[in-house]
Coordinates of C-alpha atoms and ligand atoms in Angstrom, one line a residue:
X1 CA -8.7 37.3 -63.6
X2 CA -10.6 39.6 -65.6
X3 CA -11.4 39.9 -68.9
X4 CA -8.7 42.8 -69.1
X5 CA -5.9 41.8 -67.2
X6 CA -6.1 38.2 -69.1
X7 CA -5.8 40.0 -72.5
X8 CA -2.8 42.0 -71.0
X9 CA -0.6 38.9 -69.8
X10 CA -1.6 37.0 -73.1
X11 CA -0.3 39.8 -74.9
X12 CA 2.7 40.2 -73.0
X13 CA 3.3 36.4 -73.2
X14 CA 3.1 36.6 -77.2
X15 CA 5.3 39.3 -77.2
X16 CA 7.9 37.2 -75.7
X17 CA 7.0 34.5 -77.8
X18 CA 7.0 36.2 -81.2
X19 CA 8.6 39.0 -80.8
X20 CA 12.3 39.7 -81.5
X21 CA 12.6 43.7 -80.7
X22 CA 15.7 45.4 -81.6
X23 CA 19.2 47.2 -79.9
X24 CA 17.6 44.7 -77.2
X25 CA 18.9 41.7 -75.1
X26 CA 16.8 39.5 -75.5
X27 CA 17.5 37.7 -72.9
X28 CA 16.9 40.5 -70.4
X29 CA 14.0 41.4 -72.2
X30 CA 12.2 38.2 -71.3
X31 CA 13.0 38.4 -68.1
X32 CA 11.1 41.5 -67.4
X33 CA 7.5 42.8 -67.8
X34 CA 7.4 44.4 -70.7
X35 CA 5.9 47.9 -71.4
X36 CA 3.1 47.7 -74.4
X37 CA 2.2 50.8 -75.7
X38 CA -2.0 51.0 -76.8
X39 CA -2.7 54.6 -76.8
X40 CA -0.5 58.0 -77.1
X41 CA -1.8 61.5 -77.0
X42 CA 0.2 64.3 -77.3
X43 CA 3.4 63.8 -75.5
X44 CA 2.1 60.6 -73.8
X45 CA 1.6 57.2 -74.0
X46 CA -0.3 55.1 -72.9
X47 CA 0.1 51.2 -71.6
X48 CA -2.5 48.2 -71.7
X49 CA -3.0 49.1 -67.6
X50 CA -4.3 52.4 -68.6
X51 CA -0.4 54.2 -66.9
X52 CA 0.4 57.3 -68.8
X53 CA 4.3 58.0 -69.8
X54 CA 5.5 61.0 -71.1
X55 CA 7.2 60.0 -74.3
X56 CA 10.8 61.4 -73.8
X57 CA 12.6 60.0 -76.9
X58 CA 10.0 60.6 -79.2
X59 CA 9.4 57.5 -79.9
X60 CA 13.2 57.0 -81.3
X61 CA 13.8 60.8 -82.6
X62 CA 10.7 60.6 -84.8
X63 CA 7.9 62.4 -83.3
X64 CA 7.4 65.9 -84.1
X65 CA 4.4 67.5 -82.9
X66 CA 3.0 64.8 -81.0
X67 CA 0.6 62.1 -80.9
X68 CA -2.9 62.2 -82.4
X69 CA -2.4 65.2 -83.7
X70 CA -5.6 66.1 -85.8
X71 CA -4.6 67.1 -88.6
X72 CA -2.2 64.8 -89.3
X73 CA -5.0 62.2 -88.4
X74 CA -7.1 63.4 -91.2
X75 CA -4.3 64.3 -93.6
X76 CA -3.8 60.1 -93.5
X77 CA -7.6 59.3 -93.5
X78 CA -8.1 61.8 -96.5
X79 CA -5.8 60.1 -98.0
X80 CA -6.8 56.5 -97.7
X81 CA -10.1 57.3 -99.5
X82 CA -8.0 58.1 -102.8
X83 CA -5.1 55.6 -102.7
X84 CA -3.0 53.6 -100.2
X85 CA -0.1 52.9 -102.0
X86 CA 1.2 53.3 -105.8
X87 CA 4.8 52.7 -106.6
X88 CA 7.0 55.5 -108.2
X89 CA 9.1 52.7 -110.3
X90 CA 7.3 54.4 -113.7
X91 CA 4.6 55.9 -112.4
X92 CA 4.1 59.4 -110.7
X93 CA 1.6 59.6 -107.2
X94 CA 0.4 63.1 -106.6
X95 CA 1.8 63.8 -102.5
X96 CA 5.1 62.5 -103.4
X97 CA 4.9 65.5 -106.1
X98 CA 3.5 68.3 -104.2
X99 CA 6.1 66.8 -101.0
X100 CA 8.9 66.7 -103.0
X101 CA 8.1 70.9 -104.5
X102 CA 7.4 71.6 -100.9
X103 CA 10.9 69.9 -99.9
X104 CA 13.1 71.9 -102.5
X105 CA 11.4 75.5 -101.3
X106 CA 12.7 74.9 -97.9
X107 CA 15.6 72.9 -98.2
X108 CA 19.4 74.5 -98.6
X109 CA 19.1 76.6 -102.1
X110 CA 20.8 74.3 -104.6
X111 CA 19.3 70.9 -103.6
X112 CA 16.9 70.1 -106.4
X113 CA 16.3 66.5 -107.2
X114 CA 14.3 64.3 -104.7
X115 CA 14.6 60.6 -104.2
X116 CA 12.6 58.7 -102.1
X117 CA 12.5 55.5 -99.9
X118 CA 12.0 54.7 -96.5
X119 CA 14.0 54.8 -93.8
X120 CA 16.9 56.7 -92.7
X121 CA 19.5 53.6 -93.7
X122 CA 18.4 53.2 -97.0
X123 CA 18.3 57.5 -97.3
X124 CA 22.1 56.5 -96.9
X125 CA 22.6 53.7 -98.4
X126 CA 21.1 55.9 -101.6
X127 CA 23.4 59.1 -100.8
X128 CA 26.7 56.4 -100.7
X129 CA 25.6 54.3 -103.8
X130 CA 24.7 57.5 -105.7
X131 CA 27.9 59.5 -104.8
X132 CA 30.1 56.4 -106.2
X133 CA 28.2 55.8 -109.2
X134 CA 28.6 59.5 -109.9
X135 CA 32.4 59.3 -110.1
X136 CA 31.6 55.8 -112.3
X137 CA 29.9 58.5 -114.9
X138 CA 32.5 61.2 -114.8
X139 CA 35.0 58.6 -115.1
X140 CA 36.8 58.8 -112.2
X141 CA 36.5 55.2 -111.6
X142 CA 39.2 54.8 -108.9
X143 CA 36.7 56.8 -106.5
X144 CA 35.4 53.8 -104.5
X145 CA 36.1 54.6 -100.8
X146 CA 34.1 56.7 -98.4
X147 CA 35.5 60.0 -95.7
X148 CA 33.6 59.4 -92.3
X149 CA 33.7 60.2 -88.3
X150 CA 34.5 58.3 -85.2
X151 CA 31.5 57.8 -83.4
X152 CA 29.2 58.0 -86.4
X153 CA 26.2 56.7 -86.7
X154 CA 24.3 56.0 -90.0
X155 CA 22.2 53.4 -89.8
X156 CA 21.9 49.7 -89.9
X157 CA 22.0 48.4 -93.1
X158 CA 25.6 46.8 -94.5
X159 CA 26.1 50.3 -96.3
X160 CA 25.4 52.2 -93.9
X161 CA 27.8 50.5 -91.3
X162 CA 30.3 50.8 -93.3
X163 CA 30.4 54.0 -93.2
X164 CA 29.7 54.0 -89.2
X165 CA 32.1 55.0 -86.6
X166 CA 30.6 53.5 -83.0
X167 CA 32.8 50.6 -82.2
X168 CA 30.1 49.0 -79.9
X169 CA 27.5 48.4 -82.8
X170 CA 29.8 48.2 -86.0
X171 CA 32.8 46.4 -84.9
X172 CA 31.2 42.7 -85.2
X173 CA 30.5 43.4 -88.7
X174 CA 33.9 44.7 -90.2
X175 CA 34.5 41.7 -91.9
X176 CA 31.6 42.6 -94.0
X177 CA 32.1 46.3 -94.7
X178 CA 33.6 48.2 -97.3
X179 CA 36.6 50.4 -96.4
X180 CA 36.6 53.7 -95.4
X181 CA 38.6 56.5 -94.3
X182 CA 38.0 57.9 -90.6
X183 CA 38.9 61.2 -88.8
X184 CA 38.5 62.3 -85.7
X185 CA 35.2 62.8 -83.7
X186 CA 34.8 66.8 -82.9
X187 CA 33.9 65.1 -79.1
X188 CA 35.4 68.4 -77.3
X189 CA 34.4 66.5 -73.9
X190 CA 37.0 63.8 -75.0
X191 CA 39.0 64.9 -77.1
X192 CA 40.9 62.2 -79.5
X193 CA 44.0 64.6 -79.7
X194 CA 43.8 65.2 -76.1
X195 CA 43.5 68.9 -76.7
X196 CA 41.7 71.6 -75.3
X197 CA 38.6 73.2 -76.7
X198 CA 39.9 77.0 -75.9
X199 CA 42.7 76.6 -77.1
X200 CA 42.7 73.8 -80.0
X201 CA 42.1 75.8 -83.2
X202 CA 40.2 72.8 -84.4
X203 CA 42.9 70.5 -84.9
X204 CA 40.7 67.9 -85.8
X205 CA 40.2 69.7 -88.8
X206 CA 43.8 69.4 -89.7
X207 CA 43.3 65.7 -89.4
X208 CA 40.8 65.4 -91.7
X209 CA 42.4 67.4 -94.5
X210 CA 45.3 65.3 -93.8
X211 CA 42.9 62.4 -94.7
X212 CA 42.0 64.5 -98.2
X213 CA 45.1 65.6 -99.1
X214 CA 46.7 61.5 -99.2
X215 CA 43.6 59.9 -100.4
X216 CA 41.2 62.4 -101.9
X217 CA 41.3 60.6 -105.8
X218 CA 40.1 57.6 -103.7
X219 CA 37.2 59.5 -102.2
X220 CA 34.0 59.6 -103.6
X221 CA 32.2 61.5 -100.8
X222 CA 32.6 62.9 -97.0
X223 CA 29.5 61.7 -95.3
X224 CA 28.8 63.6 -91.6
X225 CA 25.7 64.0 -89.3
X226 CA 25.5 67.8 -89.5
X227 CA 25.9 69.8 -86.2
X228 CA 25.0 66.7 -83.5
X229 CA 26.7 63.2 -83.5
X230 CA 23.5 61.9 -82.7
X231 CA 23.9 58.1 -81.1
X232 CA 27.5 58.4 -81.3
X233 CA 26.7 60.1 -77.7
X234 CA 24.7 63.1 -78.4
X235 CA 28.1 65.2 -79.9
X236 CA 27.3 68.4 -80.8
X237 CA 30.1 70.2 -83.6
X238 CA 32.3 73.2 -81.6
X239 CA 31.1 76.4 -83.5
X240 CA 32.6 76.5 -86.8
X241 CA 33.6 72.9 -87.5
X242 CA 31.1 72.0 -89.8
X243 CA 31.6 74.8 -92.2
X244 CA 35.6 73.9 -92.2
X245 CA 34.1 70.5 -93.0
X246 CA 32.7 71.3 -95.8
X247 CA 35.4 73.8 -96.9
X248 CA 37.4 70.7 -97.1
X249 CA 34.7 68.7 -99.0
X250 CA 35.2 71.4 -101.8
X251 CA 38.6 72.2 -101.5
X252 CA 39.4 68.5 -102.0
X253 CA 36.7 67.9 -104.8
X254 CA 35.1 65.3 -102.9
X255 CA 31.3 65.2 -102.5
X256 CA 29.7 65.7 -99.4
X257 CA 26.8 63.6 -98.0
X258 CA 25.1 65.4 -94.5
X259 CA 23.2 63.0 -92.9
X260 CA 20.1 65.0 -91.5
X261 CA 18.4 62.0 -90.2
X262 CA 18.4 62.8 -86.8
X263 CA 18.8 66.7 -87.2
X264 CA 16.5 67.6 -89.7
X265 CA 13.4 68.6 -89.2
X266 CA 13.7 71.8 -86.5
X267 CA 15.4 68.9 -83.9
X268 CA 18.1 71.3 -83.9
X269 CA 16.5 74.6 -83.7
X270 CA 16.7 75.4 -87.4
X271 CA 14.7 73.7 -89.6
X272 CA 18.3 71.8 -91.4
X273 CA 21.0 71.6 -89.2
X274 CA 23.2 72.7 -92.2
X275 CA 21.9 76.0 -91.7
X276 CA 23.6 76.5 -88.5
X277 CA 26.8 77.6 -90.8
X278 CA 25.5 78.1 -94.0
X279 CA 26.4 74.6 -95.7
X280 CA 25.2 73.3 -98.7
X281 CA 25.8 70.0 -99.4
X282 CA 25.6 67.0 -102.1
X283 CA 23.1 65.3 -100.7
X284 CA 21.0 65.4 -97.8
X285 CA 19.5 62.6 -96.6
X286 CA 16.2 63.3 -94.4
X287 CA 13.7 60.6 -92.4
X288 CA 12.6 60.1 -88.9
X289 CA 11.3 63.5 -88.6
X290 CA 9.8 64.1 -92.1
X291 CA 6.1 62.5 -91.2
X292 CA 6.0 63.9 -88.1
X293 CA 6.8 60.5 -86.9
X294 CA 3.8 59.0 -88.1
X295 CA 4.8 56.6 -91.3
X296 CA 8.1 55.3 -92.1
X297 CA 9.3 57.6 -95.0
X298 CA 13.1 59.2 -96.7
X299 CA 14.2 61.5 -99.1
X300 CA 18.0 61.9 -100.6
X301 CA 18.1 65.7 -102.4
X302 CA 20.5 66.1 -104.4
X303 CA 22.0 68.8 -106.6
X304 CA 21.2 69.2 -110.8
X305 CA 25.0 68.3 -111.5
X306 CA 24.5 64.8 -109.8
X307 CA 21.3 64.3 -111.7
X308 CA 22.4 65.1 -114.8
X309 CA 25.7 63.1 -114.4
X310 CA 22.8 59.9 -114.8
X311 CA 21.3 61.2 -117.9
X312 CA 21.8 59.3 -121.0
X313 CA 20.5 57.0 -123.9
X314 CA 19.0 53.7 -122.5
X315 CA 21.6 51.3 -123.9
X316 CA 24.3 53.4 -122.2
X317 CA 23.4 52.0 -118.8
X318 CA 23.3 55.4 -117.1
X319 CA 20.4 54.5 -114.7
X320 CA 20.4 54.9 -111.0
X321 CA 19.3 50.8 -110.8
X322 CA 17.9 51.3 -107.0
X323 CA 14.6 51.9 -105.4
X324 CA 12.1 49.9 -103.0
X325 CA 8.6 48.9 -102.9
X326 CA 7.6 51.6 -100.9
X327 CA 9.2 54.2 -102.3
X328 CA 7.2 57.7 -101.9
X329 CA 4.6 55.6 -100.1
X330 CA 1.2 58.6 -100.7
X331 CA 0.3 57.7 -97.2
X332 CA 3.7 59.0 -95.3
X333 CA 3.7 62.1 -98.3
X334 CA 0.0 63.1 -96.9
X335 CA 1.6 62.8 -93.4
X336 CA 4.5 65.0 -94.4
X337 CA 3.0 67.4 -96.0
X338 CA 0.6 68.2 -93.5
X339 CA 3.3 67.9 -90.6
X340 CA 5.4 70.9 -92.8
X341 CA 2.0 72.9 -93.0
X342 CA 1.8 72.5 -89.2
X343 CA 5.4 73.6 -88.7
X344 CA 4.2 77.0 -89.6
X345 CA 1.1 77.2 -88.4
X346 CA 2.2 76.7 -84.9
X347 CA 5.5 78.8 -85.4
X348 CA 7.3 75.6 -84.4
X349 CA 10.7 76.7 -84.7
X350 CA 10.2 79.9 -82.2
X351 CA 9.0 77.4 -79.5
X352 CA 11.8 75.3 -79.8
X353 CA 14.3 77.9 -79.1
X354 CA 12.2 78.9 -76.2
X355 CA 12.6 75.4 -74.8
X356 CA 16.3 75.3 -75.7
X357 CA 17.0 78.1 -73.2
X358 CA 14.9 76.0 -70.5
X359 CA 17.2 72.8 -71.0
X360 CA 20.1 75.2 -71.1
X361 CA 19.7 76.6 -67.4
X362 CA 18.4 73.4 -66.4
X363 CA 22.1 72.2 -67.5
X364 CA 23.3 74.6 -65.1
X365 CA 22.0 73.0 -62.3
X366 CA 22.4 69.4 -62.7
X367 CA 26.3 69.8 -63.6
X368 CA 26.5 70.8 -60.0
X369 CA 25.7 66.7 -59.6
X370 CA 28.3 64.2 -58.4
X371 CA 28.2 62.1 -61.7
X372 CA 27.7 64.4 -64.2
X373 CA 30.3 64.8 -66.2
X374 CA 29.1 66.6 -69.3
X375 CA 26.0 68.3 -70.7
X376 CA 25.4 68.9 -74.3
X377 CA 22.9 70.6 -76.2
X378 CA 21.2 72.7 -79.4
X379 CA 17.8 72.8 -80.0
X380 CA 15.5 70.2 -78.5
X381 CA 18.8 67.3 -78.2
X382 CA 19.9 66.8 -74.8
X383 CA 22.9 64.7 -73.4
X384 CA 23.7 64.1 -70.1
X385 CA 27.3 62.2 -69.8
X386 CA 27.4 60.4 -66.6
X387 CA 31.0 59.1 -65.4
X388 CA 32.0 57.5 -62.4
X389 CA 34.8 60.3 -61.9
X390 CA 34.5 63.7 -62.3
X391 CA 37.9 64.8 -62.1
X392 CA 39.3 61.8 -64.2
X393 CA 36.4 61.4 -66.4
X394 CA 36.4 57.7 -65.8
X395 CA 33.2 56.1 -67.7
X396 CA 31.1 53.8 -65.8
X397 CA 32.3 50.2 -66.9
X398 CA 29.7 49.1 -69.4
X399 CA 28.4 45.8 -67.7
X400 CA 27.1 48.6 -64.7
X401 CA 24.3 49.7 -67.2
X402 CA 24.3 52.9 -65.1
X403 CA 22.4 55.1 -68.8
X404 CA 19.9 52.1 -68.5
X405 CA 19.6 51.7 -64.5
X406 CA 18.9 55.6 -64.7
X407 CA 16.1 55.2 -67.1
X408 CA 14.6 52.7 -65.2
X409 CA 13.9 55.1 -63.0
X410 CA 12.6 57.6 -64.5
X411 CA 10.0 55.1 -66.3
X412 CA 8.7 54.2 -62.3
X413 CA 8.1 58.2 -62.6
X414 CA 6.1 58.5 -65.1
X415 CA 8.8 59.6 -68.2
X416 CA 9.9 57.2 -70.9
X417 CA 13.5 58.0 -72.0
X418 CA 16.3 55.8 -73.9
X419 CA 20.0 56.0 -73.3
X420 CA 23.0 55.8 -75.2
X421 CA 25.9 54.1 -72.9
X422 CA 26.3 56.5 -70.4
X423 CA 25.1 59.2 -72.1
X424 CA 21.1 60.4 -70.8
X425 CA 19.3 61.7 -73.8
X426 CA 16.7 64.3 -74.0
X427 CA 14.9 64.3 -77.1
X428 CA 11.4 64.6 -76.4
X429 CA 8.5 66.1 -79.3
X430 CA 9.3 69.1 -80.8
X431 CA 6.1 70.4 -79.5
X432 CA 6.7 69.3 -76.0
X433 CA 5.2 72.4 -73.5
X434 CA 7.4 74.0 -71.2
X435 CA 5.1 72.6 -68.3
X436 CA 5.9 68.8 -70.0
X437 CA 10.0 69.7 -70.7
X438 CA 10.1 70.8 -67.0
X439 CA 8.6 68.1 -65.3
X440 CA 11.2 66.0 -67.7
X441 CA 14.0 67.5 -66.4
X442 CA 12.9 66.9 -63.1
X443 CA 12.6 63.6 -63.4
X444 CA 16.1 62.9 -65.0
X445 CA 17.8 65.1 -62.4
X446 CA 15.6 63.0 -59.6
X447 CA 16.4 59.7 -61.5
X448 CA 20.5 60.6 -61.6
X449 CA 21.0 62.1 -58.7
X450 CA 19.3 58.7 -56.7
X451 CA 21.0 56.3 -59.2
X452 CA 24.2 57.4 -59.5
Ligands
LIG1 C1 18.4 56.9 -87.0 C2 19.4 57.4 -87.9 C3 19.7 56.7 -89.2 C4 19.0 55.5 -89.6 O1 17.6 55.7 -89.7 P1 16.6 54.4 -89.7 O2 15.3 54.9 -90.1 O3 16.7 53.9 -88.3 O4 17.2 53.4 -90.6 C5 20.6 57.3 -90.0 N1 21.3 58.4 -89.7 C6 21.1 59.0 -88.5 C7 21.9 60.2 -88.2 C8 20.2 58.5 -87.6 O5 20.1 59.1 -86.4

């Protein structure tokens, strides 16, 4: 063997050894060569053989205007010559201060105060522990549930899933969560009233103010995923839902929390999501996207009355009493702050809605397939629903893999691309070239219409 291909099956021996990898069965996982990732430029990656893949999930939702992007690159290195890492816990660092002014000038006007930690679950678990301890200062102390969705998805962490709505991932832990409220999913394709989308008036809507109007002195906040459902299935809001949402949020006087985890950051075609329909909310909790997918890195904004609600003598116990070791981490700040600058300078947000019309006709075509059941779309966030009846909309029994099998195949061509059940996903970097989206699309189309 040589040299090479020894260092390759050594490191794909450790990595079964060592290596427990997550949303994975392992299991499975062992059973299988695994793909190691050395290399990425651009939209690709690159394997310890030396095979290229295009890098059709960006890298989990994260990337933004690809790999090795230069100056990005040098944003980090320029950065590592002053200081790695200083923590905000008393002490200032200078990019979480010029991120944070650069944040509040883009952000939805009234979002002022910027918290930071690192990861999209703790940007939440911040939003939910903020929110209740708000209502704690304003003496509302009977405010300790939480308003969320079916098929919501905000992260991992105990908080988080408390507040989640995706049976598959969350249902194992309910002894351990916190109660919540829960309305209806706006999932038009299946539709939890059993209505129609021409003619349904958003009823869902009704539900949730039903919700409210019982229970809104128990709620301290509504917490949604703006515009997209994101691994709920790819669910993208009918028009107008999202503003009735937060019509609600204020009619009721509940707070509202818009998870921008997934959306934020141009995903959707705007640079928020809330600014589809002109909401403002509470709190908006921002990661993945924010370095350019580079670093791990999260802000929650929130508005001056929130803030202030926390100000008070020390011996009056007032503080916020939250924050992590890495919190505004100079290193991801560098890396956001140049990935906003590059926003502009390569118009970012014009290209995406170029590309948006490309995976719109595409749609077009592949509904025409056996299998397909739905598509869904806005901005650069693809879903492809694939049932094993079209007329009955019968989903493809779980233990047939059928999201996975079809991914398998388009790894053998050349496109790495994750699903979610039976939902394909399209979610490649923002700065994906039309050339790159296309051949994507292909490939999907290819891998379905063999697979299914
Ligand atoms: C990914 C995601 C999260 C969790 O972010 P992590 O960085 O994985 O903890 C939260 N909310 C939404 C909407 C997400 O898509």
């Amino acid at each position: 063997m040589s040299i090479r291909l020894s260092r390759n099956k050594a490191l794909e021996e450790a990595d079964r050894r060592y290596i427990w990898h997550p949303f994975t069965q392992m299991k499975e996982w062992e059973e299988n060569p695994p793909v190691i990732i050395e290399e990425g430029r651009g939209v690709f990656l690159k394997d310890i053989y030396g095979r290229w893949y295009l890098d059709g999930v960006a890298s989990i939702w994260v990337n933004v205007h690809g790999h090795r992007r230069k100056e990005i690159d040098e944003a980090i290195k320029a950065q590592i010559d002053r200081i790695s890492h200083s923590t905000l816990l008393g002490l200032g660092n200078v990019p979480s201060i010029e991120l944070a002014e650069r944040l509040v000038s883009i952000i939805p006007e009234g979002l002022s105060k910027v918290f930071y930690s690192d990861n999209g679950s703790t940007s939440v678990e911040v939003a939910i522990k903020m929110a209740f301890q708000y209502w704690q200062h304003k003496g509302e102390k009977g405010r300790n549930t939480f308003l969320c969705l079916n098929n919501a998805y905000h992260g991992d962490t105990i908080g988080a899933v408390s507040v989640g709505g995706i049976e598959l991932f969350h249902e194992t832990f309910r002894p351990l969560l916190f109660r919540t409220h829960r309305a209806p999913s706006p999932y038009c394709y299946r539709c939890e009233l059993g209505l129609n989308r021409r003619d349904c008036d958003l009823a869902c809507l009704e539900r949730m103010e039903e919700i409210l109007k019982r229970h809104h002195e128990e709620i301290a906040a509504l917490i949604i995923e703006p515009m997209v459902q994101g691994a709920g299935g790819m669910i993208v809001f009918p028009a107008g839902y999202l503003k009735g949402v937060a019509e609600l949020a204020r009619k009721y006087g509940v707070l509202l929390i818009a998870d921008e985890v997934a959306v934020g950051f141009g995903r959707t075609g705007r640079m928020f999501a809330c600014e589809h329909e002109g909401v403002v909310p509470d709190f908006l909790c921002l990661s993945k996207g924010i370095t350019g997918g580079y670093l791990p890195l999260a802000v929650t904004v929130t508005t001056e009355e929130v803030y202030s609600a926390f100000l008070g003598e020390f011996k009056e116990l007032k503080t916020f009493f939250h924050g992590h070791s890495y919190t505004g981490n100079p290193l991801a700040c560098a890396a956001a702050i140049a990935s906003l600058e590059l926003f502009e300078k390569d118009d970012l947000l014009a290209s995406v809605k170029q590309k948006e019309e490309l995976i719109r006709s595409w749609f077009v075509e592949i509904e025409g397939l056996e299998h397909v059941g739905d598509t869904r779309g806005m901005g650069l966030i693809g879903g492809v629903e694939l049932v094993e009846d079209k007329e009955t909309k019968k989903p493809y029994p779980y233990e047939e893999k059928m999201g996975y099998r079809v991914c398998e195949r388009a790894r053998e061509k050349g496109l790495l691309i994750r699903p979610l059940g039976n939902v394909i996903v399209i979610m490649p970097p923002l700065c994906i070239t039309e050339i790159e989206l296309t051949r994507m699309l292909q490939i999907i189309a290819e891998a379905i219409d063999e697979v299914t």
